[in-house]
XYZ file of C-alpha atoms in Angstrom:
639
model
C 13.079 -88.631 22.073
C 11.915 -84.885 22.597
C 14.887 -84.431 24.934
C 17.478 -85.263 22.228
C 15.371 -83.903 19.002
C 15.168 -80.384 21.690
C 19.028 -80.454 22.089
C 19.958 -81.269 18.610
C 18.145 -78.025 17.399
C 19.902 -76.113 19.614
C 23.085 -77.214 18.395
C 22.090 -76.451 15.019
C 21.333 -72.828 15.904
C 24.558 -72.167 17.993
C 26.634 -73.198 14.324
C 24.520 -71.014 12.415
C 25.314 -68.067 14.717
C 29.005 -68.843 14.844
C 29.398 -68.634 10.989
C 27.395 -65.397 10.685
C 29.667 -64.210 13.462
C 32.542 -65.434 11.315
C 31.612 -63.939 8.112
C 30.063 -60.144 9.913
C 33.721 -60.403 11.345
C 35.494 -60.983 8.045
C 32.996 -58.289 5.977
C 34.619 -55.988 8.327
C 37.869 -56.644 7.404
C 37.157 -56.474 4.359
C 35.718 -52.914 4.283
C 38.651 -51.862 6.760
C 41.049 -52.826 3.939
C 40.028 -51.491 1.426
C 39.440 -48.171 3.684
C 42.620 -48.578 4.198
C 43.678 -48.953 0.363
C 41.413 -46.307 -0.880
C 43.226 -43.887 1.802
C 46.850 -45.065 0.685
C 45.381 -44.654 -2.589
C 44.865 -40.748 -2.064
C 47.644 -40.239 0.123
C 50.060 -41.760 -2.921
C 48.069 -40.004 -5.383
C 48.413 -36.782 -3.422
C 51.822 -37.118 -2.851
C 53.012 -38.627 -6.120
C 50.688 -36.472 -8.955
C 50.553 -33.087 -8.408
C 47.907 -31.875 -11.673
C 49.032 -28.542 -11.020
C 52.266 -30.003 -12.575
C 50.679 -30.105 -16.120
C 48.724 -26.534 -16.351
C 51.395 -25.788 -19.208
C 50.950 -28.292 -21.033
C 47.397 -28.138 -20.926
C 47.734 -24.832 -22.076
C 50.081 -25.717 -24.527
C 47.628 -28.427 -26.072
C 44.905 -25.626 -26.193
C 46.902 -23.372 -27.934
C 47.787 -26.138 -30.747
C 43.831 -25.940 -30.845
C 43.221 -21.936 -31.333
C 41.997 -21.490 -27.787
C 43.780 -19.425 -25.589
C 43.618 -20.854 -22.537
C 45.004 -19.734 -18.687
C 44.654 -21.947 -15.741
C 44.803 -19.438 -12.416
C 43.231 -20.998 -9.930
C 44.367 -24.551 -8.191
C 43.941 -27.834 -10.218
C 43.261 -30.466 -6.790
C 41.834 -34.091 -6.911
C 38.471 -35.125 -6.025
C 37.899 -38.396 -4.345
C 34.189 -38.123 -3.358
C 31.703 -39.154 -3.971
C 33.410 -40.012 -7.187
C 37.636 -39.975 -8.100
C 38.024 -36.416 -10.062
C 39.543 -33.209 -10.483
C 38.761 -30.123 -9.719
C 39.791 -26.758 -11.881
C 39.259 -23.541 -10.261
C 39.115 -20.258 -12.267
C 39.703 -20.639 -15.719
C 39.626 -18.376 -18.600
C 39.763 -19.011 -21.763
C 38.821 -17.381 -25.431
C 38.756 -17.914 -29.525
C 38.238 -16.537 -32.568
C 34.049 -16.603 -31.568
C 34.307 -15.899 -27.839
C 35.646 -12.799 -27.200
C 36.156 -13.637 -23.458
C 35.489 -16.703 -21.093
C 35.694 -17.684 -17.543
C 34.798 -20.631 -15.208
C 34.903 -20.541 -11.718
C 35.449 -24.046 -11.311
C 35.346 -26.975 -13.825
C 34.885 -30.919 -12.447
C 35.675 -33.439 -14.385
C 34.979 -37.255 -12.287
C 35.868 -40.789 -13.556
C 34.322 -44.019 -12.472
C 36.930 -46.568 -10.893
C 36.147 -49.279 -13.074
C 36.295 -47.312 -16.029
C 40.075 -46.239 -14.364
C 40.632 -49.944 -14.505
C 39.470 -51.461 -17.431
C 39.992 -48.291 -19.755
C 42.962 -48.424 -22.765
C 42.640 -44.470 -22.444
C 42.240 -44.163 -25.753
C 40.437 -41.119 -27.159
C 37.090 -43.200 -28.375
C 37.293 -44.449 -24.198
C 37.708 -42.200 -22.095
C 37.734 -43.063 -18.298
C 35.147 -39.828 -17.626
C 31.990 -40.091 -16.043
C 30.567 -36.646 -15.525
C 31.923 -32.855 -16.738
C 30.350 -29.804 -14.383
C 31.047 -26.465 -15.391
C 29.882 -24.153 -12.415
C 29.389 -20.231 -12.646
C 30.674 -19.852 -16.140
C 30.469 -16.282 -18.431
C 30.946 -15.967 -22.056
C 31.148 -12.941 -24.494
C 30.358 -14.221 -27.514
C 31.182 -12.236 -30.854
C 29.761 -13.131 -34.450
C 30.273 -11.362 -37.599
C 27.681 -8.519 -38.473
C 26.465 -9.062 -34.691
C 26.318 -6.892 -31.439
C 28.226 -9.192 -28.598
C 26.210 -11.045 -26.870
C 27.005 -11.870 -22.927
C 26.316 -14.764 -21.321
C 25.955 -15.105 -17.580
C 26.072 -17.832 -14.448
C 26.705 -20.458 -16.801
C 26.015 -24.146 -15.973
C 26.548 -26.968 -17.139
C 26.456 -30.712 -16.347
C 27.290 -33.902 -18.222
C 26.753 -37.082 -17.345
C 27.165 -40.397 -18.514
C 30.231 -38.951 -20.770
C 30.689 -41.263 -24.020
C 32.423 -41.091 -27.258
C 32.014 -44.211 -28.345
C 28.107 -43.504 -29.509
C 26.459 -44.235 -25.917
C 23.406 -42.095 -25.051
C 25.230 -39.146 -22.476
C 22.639 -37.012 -20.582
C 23.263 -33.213 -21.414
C 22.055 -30.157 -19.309
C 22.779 -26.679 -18.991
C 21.321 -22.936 -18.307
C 22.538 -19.526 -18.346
C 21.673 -16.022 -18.012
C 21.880 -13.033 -21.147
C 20.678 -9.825 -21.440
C 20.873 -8.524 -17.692
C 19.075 -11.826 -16.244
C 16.587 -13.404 -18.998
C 17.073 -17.373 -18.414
C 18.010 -19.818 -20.735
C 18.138 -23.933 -20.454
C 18.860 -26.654 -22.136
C 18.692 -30.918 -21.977
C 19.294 -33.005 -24.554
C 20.271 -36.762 -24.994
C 23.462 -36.588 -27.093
C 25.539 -39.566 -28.521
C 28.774 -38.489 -29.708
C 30.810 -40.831 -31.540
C 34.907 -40.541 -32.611
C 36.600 -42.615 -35.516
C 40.213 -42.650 -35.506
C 40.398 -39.920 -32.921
C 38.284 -37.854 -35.394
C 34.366 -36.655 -34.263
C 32.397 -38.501 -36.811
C 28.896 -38.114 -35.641
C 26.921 -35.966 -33.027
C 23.042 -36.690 -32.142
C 21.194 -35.217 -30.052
C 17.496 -36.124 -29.340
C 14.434 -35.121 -26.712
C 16.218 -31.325 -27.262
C 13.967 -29.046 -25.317
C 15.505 -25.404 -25.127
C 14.154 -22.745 -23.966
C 14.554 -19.160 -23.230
C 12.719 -17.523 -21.003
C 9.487 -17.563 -22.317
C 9.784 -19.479 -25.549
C 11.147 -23.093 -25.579
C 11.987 -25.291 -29.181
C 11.869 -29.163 -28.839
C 13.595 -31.600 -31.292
C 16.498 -33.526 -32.651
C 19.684 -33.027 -34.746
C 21.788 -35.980 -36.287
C 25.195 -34.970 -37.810
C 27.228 -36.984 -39.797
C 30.682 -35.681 -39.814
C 31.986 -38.354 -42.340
C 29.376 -37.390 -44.878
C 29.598 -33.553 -43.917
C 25.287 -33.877 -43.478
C 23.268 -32.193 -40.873
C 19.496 -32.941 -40.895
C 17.146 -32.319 -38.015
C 14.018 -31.044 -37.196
C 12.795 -28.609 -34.619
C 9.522 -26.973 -33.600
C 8.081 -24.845 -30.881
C 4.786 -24.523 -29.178
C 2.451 -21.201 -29.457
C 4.498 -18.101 -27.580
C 3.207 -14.711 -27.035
C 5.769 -12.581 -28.498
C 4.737 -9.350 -27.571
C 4.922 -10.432 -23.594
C 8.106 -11.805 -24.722
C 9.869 -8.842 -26.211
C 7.937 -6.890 -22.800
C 9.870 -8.922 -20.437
C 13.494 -8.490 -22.577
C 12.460 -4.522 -22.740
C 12.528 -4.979 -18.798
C 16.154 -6.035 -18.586
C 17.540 -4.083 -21.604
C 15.650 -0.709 -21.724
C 17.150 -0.138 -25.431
C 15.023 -2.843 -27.096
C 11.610 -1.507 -26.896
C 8.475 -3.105 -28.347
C 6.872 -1.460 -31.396
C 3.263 0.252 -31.135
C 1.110 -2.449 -33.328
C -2.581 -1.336 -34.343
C -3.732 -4.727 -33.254
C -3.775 -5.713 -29.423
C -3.450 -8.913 -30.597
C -0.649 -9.038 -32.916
C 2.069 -11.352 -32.052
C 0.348 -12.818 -29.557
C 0.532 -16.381 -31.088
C 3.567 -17.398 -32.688
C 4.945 -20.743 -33.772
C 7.125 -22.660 -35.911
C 8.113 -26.295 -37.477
C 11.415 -26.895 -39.189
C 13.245 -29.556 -40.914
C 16.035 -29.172 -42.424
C 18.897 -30.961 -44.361
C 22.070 -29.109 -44.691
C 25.734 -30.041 -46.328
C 28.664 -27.498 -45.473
C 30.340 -28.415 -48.632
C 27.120 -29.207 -50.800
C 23.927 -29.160 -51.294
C 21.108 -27.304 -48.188
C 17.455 -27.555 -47.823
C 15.663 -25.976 -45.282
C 11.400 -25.458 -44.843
C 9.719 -23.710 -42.642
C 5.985 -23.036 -41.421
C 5.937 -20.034 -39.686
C 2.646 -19.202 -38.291
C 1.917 -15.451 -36.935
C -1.209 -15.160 -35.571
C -3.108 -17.456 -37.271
C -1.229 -16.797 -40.561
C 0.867 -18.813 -42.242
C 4.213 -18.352 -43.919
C 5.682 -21.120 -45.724
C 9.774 -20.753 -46.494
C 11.491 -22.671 -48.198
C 15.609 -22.169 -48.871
C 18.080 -24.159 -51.334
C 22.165 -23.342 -50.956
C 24.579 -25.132 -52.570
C 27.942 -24.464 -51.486
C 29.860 -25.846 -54.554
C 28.311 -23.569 -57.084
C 27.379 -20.761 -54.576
C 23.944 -20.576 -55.564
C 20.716 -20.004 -52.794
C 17.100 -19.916 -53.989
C 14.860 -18.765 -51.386
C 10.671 -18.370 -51.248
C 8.481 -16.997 -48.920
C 4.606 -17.766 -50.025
C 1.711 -17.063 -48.135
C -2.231 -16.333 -48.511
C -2.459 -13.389 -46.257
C -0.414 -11.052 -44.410
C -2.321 -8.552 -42.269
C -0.055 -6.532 -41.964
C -1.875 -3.459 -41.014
C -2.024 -5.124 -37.651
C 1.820 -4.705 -36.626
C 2.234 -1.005 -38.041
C 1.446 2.361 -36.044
C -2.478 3.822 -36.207
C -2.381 5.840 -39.175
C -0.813 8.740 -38.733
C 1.198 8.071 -35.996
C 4.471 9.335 -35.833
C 7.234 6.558 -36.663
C 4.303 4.486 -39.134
C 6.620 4.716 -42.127
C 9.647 3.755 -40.425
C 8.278 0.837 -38.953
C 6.435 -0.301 -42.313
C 9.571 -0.432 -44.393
C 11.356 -2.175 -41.129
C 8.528 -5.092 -41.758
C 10.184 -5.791 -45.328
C 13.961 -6.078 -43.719
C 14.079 -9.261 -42.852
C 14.263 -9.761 -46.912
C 18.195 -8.453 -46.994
C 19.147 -10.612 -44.370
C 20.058 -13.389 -47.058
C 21.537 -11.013 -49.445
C 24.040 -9.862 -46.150
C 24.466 -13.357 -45.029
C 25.054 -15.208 -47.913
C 28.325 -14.506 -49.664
C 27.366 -16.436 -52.790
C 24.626 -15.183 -55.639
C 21.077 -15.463 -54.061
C 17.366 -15.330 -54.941
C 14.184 -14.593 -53.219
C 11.031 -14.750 -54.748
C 8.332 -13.690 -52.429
C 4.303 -14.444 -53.210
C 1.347 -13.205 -50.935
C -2.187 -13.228 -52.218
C -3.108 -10.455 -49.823
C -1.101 -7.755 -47.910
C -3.992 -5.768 -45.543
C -2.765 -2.883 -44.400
C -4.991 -0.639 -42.400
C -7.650 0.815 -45.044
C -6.459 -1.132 -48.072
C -4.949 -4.231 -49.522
C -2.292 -5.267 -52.117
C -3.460 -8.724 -53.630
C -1.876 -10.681 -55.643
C 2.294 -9.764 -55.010
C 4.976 -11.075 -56.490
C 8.670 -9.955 -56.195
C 12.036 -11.594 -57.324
C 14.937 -10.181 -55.926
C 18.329 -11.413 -56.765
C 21.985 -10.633 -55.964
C 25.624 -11.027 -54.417
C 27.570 -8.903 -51.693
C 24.753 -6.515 -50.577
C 24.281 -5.562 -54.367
C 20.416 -6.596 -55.042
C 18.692 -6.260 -58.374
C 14.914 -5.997 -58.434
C 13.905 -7.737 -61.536
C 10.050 -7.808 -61.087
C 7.316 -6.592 -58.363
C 3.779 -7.074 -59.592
C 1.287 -6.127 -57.844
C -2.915 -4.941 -58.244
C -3.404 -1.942 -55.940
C -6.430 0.413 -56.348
C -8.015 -1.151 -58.876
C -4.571 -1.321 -60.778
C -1.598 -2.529 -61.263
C 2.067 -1.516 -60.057
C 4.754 -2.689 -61.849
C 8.698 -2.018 -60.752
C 12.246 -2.754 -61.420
C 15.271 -1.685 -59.566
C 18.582 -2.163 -58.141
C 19.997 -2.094 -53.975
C 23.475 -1.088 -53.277
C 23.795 -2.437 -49.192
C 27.424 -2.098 -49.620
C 27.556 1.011 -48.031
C 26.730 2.875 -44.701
C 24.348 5.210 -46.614
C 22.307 2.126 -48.930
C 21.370 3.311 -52.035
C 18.513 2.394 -54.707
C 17.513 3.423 -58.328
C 14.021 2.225 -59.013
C 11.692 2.524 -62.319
C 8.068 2.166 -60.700
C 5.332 1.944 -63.466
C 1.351 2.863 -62.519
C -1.255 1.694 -64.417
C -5.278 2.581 -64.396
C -4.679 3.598 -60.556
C -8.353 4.567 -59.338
C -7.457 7.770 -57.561
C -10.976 8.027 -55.573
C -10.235 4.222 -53.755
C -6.226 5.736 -53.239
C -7.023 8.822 -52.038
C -9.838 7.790 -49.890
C -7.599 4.829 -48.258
C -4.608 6.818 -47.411
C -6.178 10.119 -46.534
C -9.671 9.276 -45.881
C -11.325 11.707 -48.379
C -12.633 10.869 -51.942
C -12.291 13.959 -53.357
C -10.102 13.271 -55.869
C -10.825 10.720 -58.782
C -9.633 9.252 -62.269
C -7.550 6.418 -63.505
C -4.157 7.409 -63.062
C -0.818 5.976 -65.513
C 2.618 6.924 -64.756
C 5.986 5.558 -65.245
C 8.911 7.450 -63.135
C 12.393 6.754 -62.839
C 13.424 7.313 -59.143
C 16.664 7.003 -56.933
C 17.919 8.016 -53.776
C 19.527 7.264 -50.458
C 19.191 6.860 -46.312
C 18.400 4.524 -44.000
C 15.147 5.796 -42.766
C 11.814 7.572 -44.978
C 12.702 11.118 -44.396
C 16.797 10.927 -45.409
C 15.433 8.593 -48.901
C 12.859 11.515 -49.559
C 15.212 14.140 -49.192
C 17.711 12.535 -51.202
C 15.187 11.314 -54.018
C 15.896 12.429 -57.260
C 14.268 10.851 -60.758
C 11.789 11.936 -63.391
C 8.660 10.592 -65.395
C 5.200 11.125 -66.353
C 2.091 10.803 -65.610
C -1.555 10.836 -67.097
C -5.089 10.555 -65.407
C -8.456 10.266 -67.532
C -11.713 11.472 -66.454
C -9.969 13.502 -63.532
C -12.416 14.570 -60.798
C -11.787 17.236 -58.160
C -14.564 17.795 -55.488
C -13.631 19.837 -53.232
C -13.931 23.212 -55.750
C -15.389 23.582 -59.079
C -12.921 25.077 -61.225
C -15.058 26.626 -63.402
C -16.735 28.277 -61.470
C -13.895 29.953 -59.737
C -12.598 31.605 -63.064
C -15.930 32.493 -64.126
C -16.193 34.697 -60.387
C -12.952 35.975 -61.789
C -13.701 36.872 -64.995
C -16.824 38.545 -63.497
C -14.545 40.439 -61.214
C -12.427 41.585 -64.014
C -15.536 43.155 -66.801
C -16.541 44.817 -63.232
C -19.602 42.713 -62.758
C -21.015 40.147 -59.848
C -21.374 36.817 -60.901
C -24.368 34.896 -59.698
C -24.610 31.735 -61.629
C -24.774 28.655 -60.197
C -22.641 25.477 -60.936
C -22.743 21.625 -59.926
C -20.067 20.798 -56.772
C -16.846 19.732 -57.646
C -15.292 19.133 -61.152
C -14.713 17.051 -64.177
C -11.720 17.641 -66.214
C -10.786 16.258 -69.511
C -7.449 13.840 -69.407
C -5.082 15.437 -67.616
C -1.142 14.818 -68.577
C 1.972 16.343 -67.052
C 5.609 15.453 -66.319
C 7.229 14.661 -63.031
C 10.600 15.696 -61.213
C 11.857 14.143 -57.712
C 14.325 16.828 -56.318
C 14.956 17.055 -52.396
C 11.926 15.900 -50.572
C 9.920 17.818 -53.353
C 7.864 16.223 -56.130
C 7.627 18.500 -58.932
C 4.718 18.729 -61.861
C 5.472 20.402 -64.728
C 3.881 20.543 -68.044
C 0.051 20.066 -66.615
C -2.757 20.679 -69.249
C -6.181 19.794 -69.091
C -9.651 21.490 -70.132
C -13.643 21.952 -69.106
C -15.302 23.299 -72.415
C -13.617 26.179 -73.650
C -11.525 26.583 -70.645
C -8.174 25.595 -70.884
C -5.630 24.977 -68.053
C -1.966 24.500 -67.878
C 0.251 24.660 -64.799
C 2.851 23.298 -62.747
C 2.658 22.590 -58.958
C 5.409 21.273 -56.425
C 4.400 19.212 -53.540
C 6.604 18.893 -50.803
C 6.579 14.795 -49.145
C 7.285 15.171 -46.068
C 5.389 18.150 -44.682
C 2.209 16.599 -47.366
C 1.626 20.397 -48.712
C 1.617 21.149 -52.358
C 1.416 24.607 -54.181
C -0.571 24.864 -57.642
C -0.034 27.521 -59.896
C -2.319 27.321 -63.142
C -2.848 29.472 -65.891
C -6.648 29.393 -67.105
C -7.405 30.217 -70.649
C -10.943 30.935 -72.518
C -11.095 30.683 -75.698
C -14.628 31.060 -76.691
C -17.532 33.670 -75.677
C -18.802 30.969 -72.760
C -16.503 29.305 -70.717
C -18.483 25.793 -71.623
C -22.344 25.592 -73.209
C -23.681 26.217 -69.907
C -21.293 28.149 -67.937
C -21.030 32.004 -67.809
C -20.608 34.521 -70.808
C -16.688 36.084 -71.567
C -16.172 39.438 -72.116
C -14.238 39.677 -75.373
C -11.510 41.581 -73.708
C -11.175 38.552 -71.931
C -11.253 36.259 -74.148
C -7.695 34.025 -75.089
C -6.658 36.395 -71.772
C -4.289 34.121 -69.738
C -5.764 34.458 -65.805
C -3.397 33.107 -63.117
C -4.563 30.917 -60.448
C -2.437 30.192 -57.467
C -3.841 27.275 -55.342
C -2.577 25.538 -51.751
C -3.498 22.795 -49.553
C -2.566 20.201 -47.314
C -3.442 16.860 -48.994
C -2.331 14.512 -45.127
C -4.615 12.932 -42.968
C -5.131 15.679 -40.342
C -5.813 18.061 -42.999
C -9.197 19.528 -44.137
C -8.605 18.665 -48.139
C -10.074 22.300 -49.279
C -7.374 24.333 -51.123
C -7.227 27.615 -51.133
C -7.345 28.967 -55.001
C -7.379 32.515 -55.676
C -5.958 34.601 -58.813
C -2.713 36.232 -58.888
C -3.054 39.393 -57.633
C -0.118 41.126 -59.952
C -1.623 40.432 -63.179
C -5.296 40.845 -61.443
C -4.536 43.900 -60.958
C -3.166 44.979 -64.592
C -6.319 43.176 -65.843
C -8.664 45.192 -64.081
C -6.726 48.221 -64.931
C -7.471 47.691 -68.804
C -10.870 46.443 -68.050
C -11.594 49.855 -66.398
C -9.849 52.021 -69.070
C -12.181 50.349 -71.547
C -15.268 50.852 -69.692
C -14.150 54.443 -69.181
C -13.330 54.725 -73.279
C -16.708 53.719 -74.187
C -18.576 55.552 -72.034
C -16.790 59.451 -72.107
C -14.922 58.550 -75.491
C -16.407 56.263 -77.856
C -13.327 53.501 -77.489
C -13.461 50.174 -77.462
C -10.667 47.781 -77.058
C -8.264 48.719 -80.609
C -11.028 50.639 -81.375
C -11.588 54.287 -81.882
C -12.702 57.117 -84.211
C -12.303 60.592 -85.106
C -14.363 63.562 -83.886
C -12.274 66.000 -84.968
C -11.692 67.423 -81.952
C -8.031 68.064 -81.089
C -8.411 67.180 -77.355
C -10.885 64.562 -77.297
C -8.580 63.043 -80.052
C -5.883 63.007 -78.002
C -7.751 61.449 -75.343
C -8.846 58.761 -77.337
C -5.497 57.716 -78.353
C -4.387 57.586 -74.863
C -6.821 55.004 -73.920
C -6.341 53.080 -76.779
C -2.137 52.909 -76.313
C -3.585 51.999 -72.531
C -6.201 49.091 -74.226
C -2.703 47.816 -76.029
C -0.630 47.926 -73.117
């Protein structure tokens, strides 16, 4: 029994082995067939299609699409590790890209797709697209070209039936700064027509900075809604590193070390070609945020736009004071504002509300501006505004339409504290008084010192309880006056002066701001004038006419000789009212009628004492000579 259970076992195993033999043997022929086929396959394919047979009508198909398109390199088949072609050195260009090239493009199809595919344009037999070493010049309207470099690009998974297809791609721009992108993109055709595109898990980034998200697009319903975002990116290493590979863009000197340091952004937005548009935006600038909201409408070509915020420090991303370039750079901060007005070729809106603009050693609370307008033509129909402890108030009109803009403004001051103004933008307080003034202004330029140059307009201007500490006034022309009876004055006064309500007109005329028309009084003094200031050097030139009309120049100032009395005396006074200046003018009278003053003054101290004279006075001694000498100094007293 264990002899023929032993035997029959080993039977068993020798039957096994003989049909795994069988089928290892078969497997083989098998794989050696289709070897076989696969290499008929590519010989007959080879020798049958030649795809460089069809580069003209390729062409010819791209040309029927707008895209001018030359094959010069090769077009060869690809049979592994997957059945494809192979394009080698292609350019191509549009309306948008200026120039193209690829050194080679791949295109691979999967065999079963080959064989169960009606090669319709929803079904495509493709399987993967590679683009490899690829460079673009791209070209939009209003724009500087833009070059892209060692472009890549790989698809796989290709669908246009709706099917999730894996997207990925980088590239190079400005001299070598990277950019990437993946995405998960369903694309889906009706009727050989694109009817939708989404695209989820987006992450893009460029160099530094990177935006995640998704975009759906309905094609059918002409509706684009998506919404992106981007973690916290420190711009100002950012704009360092593009600064490194295109020495024209330079980063602007900021006050703050730490401006632009953390910015951020979320998005969502809803947008209809032929309709109706909503975007909103958070913007968030170092710890600030900006809220943005925009409404277009394409059928009536109407956008609304509004920027709100609580704060803007925006002291932090100008110069230090006094740096050269500060004013250039603040009115570059308010650009991006025309950007909708230049886009947009419809009428559009802004309307822009900040509780607070800092700036470095003041703040502007409570703005509000509404700007509207259509093909670079912008009318300012409000700016409010409380500054020093008043209120600005402006209208005005923007013509962008030409290379030299242009703007006629009608500013409007009201109760302006001039000791909190002059103290924040020059750092002294000595000047004070509630200033009111309403100018008409216009002008021309693209930077501060062509618009001041160009600046012409008009106005006036009033400022109660004027104060001016750096010189009392009085004081001055009672020295004078002293100088003129031949006397030395040795009174003392308080520092500085208080003026009654002084009034004046005003005149813009290249770079200069002239002040006509100024009157004012201390006491009996009286002062008129006019001065000129010149903007961009900050100087200003004061000439005054002081008047007494009474025998003191105020109940406790000095005594007036009557000769001097209702006597105009002409002041002429300078300074240099900028930052690095040291605020004291220099005041002194002029020396022409000075002199003709003291002439008469001496004449009638000489009449009194030798001849009896005084001023249109004079009598009669009866002496022929003396007479006659009389009469001389009194035709000199009248002079």
């Amino acid at each position: 029994m264990d002899f023929s259970y032993a035997t029959g076992t080993e039977i068993s195993s020798s039957n096994r082995g003989v049909k795994v033999s069988k089928i290892s043997k078969w497997l083989k022929i098998i794989a050696l067939s289709l070897l076989v086929l696969i290499i008929t396959a590519v010989v007959a394919i080879n020798s049958l299609i030649n795809p460089n047979d069809y580069v003209a009508d390729i062409e010819a198909v791209a040309e029927k699409n707008r895209i001018k398109l030359e094959i010069q390199g090769d077009i060869s088949w690809q049979f592994f590790p997957q059945l494809g072609i192979s394009v080698k050195q292609v350019l191509f260009s549009n309306d948008v890209i200026n120039a193209g090239s690829i050194d080679e493009l791949v295109v691979t199809a999967g065999l079963l797709g080959l064989i169960n595919t009606n090669f319709d344009a929803e079904n495509l037999p493709i399987n993967s697209i590679k683009v490899v070493n690829g460079r673009v010049r791209y070209i939009a309207p209003n724009l500087l070209p833009i070059q892209f470099d060692k472009i890549a690009v790989s698809i796989n998974n290709f669908s246009l039936n709706g099917d999730d297809t894996d997207v990925s791609g980088s590239a190079e721009i400005f001299n070598g700064l990277p950019l990437s992108i993946e995405a998960t993109v369903a694309v889906q055709l009706d009727a050989q027509k694109l009817s939708r595109v989404k695209a989820t898990n987006i992450r893009l980034r460029a160099d530094q900075m990177s935006i995640n998200g998704a975009v759906d697009a309905d094609f059918t319903n002409s509706q684009i809604i998506g919404k992106l975002s981007s973690p916290s990116i420190n711009m100002r290493r950012q704009i360092k590193a593009i600064q490194l590979n295109l020495p024209l863009f330079t980063i602007p000197t900021m006050s703050s070390p730490t401006a632009l340091t953390d910015v951020y952004f979320n998005s969502d937005f809803s947008i209809n070609p032929r309709g109706y548009s909503n975007y909103i935006h958070q913007i968030f600038i170092d710890g600030q945020q900006f809220d943005v909201t925009i409404e277009a409408d394409q059928s009536t070509g109407n956008m609304d736009a509004s920027v709100t915020a609580n704060q803007f420090r925006l002291g932090d991303y100008l110069p230090p004071q006094g740096s050269p370039g500060s004013e250039i750079q603040t009115a570059a901060v308010f650009a991006p504002l025309a950007l909708p007005f230049m886009l947009w070729q419809g009428n559009s809106q802004i309307e822009l509300a900040i509780d607070e603009i800092a700036m470095q050693t003041f703040s502007v609370r409570n703005l509000y501006t509404r700007l509207a307008g259509r093909n670079n033509l912008i009318q300012l129909s409000s700016l409010n505004a409380d500054l020093f402890g008043g209120q600005l108030n402006a209208s005005g009109e923007f013509d962008l339409r030409n290379a030299q803009p242009s703007f006629s403004v009608q500013p409007q001051l009201n109760t302006i504290d001039l000791g909190e103004a002059f103290l924040a933008l020059t750092g002294k307080a000595d000047v004070g008084g509630q200033l009111t003034a309403k100018m008409t202004v216009s002008g021309n330029g693209k930077d501060i010192f062509t618009i001041q140059q160009s600046m012409l307009g008009m106005g006036q201007f009033s400022v109660a309880s004027p104060s001016f500490a750096a010189m009392n006034i009085e004081q001055t022309v009672c020295q004078s006056v002293a100088l003129l009876s031949g006397k030395s004055y040795s009174g003392s006064f308080s520092a500085g002066t208080q003026l009654g309500i002084l009034q004046g007109n005003l005149r813009f005329a290249s770079g200069v701001l002239l002040i006509s028309d100024l009157s004012t009084a201390i006491g009996n003094l009286k002062l008129r004038g006019r001065s000129n200031i010149q903007m961009i050097e900050q100087t200003y030139q004061l000439n005054a006419d002081a008047v007494i009309t009474g025998s003191k120049s105020s109940p406790s100032g000095c005594t007036i000789n009557q000769a001097l009395q209702n006597q105009l005396i002409p002041f002429v006074c300078e300074g240099y009212f900028g930052p690095n200046g040291d605020g004291k003018p220099n005041c002194m009278p002029d020396q022409k009628v000075l002199g003709k003053l003291l002439q008469n003054t001496l004449l009638d101290k000489l009449g009194q004492k030798y001849l009896g004279t005084a001023g249109d006075q004079s009598t009669t001694s009866g002496d022929t000579a003396k007479d006659a000498f009389k009469n001389f100094f009194k035709k000199k007293l009248n002079d």
